[in-house]
CSV table of C-alpha atoms in Angstrom, one decimal:
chain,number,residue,atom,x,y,z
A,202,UNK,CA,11.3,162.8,-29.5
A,203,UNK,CA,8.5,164.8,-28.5
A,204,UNK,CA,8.2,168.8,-29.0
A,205,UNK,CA,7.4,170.5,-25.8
A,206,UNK,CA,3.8,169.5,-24.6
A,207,UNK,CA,3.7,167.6,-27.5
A,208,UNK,CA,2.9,169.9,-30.2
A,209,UNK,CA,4.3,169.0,-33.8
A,210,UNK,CA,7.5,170.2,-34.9
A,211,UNK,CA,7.7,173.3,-36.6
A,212,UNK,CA,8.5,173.9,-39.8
A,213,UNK,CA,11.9,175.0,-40.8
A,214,UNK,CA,11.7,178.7,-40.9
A,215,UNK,CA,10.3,178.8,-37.1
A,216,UNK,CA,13.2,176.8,-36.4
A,217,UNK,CA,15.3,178.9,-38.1
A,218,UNK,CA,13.8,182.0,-36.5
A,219,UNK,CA,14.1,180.1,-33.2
A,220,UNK,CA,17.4,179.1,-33.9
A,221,UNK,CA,18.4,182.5,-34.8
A,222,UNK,CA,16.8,184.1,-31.5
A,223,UNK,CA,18.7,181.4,-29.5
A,224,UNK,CA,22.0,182.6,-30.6
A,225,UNK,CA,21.3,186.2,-30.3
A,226,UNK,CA,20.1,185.2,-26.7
A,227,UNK,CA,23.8,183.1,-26.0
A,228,UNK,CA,25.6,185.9,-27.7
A,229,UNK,CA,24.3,188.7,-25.5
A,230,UNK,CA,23.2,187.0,-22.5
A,231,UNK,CA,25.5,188.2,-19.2
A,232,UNK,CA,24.0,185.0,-17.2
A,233,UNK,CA,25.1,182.2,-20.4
A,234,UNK,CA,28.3,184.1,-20.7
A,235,UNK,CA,29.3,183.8,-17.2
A,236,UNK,CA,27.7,179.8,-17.0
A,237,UNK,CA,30.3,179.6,-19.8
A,238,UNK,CA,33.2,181.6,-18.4
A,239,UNK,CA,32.7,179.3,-15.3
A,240,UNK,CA,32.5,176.1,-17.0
A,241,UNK,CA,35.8,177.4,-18.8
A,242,UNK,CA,37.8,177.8,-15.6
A,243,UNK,CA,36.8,175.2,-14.0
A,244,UNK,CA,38.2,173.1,-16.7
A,245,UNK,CA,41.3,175.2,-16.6
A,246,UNK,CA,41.8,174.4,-13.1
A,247,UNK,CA,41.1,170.6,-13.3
A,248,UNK,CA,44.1,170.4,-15.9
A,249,UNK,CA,47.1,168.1,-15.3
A,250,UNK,CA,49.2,171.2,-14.4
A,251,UNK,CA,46.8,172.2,-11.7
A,252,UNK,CA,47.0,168.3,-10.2
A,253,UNK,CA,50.9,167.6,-10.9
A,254,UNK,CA,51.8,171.6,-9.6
A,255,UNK,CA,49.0,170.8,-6.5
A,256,UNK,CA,50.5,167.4,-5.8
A,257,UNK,CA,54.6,168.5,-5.4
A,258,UNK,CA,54.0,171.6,-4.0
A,259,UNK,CA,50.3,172.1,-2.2
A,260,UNK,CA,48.0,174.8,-2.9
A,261,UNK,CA,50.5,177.1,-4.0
A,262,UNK,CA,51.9,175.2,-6.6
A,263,UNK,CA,48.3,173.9,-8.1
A,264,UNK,CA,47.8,177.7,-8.8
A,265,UNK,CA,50.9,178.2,-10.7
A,266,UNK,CA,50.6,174.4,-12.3
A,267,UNK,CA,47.6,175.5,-13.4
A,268,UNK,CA,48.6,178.8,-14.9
A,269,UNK,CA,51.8,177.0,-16.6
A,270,UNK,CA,49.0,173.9,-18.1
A,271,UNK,CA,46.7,176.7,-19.5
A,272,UNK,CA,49.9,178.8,-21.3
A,273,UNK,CA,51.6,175.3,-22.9
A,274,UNK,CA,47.7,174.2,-23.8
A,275,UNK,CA,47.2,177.4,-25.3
A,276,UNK,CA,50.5,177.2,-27.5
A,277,UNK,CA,49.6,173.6,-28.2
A,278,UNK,CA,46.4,173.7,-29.5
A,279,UNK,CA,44.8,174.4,-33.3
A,280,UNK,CA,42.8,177.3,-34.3
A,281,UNK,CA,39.4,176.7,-33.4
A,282,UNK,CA,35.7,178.0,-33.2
A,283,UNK,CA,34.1,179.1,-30.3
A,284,UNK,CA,31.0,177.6,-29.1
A,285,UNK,CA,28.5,180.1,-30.4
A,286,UNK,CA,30.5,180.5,-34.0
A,287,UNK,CA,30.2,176.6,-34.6
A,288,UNK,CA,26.2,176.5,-33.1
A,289,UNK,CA,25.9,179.2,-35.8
A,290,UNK,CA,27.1,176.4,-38.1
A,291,UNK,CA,25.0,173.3,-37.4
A,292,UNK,CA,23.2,171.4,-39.9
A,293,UNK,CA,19.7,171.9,-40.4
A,294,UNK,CA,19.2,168.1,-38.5
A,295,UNK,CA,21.1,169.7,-35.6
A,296,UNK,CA,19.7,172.7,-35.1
A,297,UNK,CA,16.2,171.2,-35.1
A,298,UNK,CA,17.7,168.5,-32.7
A,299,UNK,CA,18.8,172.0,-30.4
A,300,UNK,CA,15.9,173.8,-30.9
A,301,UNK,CA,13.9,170.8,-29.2
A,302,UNK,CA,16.3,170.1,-26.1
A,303,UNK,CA,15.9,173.8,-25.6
A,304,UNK,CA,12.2,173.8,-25.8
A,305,UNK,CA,12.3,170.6,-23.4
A,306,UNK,CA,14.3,172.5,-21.1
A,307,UNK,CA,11.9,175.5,-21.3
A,308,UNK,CA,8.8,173.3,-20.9
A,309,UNK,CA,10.1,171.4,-17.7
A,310,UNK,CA,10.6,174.6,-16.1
A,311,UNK,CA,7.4,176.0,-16.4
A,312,UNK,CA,7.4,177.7,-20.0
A,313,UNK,CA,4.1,176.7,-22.5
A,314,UNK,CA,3.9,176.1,-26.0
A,315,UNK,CA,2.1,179.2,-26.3
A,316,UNK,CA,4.9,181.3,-24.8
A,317,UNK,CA,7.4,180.2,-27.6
A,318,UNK,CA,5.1,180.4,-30.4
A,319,UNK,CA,6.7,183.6,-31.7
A,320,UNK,CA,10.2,184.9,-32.4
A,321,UNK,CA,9.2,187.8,-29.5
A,322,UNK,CA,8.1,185.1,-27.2
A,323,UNK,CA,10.6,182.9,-28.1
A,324,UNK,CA,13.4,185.4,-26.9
A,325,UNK,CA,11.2,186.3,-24.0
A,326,UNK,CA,10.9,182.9,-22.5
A,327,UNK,CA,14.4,182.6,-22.8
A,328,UNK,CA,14.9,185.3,-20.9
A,329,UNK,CA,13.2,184.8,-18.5
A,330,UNK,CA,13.6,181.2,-17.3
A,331,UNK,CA,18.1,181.9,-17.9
A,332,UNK,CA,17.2,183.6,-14.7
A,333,UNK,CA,17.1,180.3,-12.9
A,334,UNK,CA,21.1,178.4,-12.7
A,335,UNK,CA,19.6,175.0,-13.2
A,336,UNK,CA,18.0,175.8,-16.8
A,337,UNK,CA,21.0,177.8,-17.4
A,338,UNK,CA,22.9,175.1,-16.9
A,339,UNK,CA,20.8,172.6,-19.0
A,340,UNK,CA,20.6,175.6,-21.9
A,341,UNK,CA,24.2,175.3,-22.1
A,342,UNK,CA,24.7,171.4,-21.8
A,343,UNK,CA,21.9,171.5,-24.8
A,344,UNK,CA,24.3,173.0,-27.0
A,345,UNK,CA,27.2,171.6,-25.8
A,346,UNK,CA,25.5,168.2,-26.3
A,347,UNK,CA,24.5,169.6,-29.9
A,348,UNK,CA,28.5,170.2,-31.2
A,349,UNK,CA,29.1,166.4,-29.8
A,350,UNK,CA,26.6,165.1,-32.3
């Protein structure tokens, strides 16, 4: 796996620093937070209540299928950690493994080494390219792809 443009890896404490500025950056971004929220409900909506409730009664009845789906799911399931609280919990192998997809993502859309050499710049760059849905979107499949792993 190559860094971006190829440079060698960084030693732990930039990728901890990156790490660190990458969570701050999904924690208080508004643009990752409403990627998320519609990932979230579109899942929501392509539950089995939303298709059986759709399916016997039309429209109507996929809303309130859906509605019904989400409740019982909710009361079903375990106690669990939110994205960002279990990316705040990866390994050292897989936060290394994160920091590079994002830097890959960052690179392909125009960011330089240079521009993410610092903890400021970092943050920055990250900022600044989130604008754009597509890296947004492959931002968030980066981590996503990270808590499979």
């Amino acid at each position: 796996d190559d860094y971006p443009a190829a440079d060698p890896m960084p030693d732990i404490d930039v990728v901890e620093i990156q790490h660190k500025e990458l969570v701050d950056f999904l924690s208080t971004s508004r643009e990752m937070r409403e990627t998320a929220k519609s990932s979230f409900k579109q899942a929501a909506f392509a539950g089995g209540g939303a298709l059986a409730g759709g399916f016997l009664l039309g429209p109507i009845g996929g809303m309130v299928g859906g509605i019904c789906g989400s409740i019982i799911g909710f009361l079903q399931s375990d106690n669990y950690d939110g994205a960002l609280v279990a990316i705040c919990k990866l390994e050292e192998p897989q936060k290394k493994a994160l920091i590079t997809r994002v830097g890959q993502v960052l690179v392909a859309a125009g960011a330089t080494a240079v521009t993410m050499d610092s903890p400021n710049a970092f943050r920055g760059t990250l900022i600044s390219f989130a604008s754009q849905q597509t890296v947004r979107e492959e931002l968030w499949n980066a981590c996503v792809q990270s808590l499979q792993s």
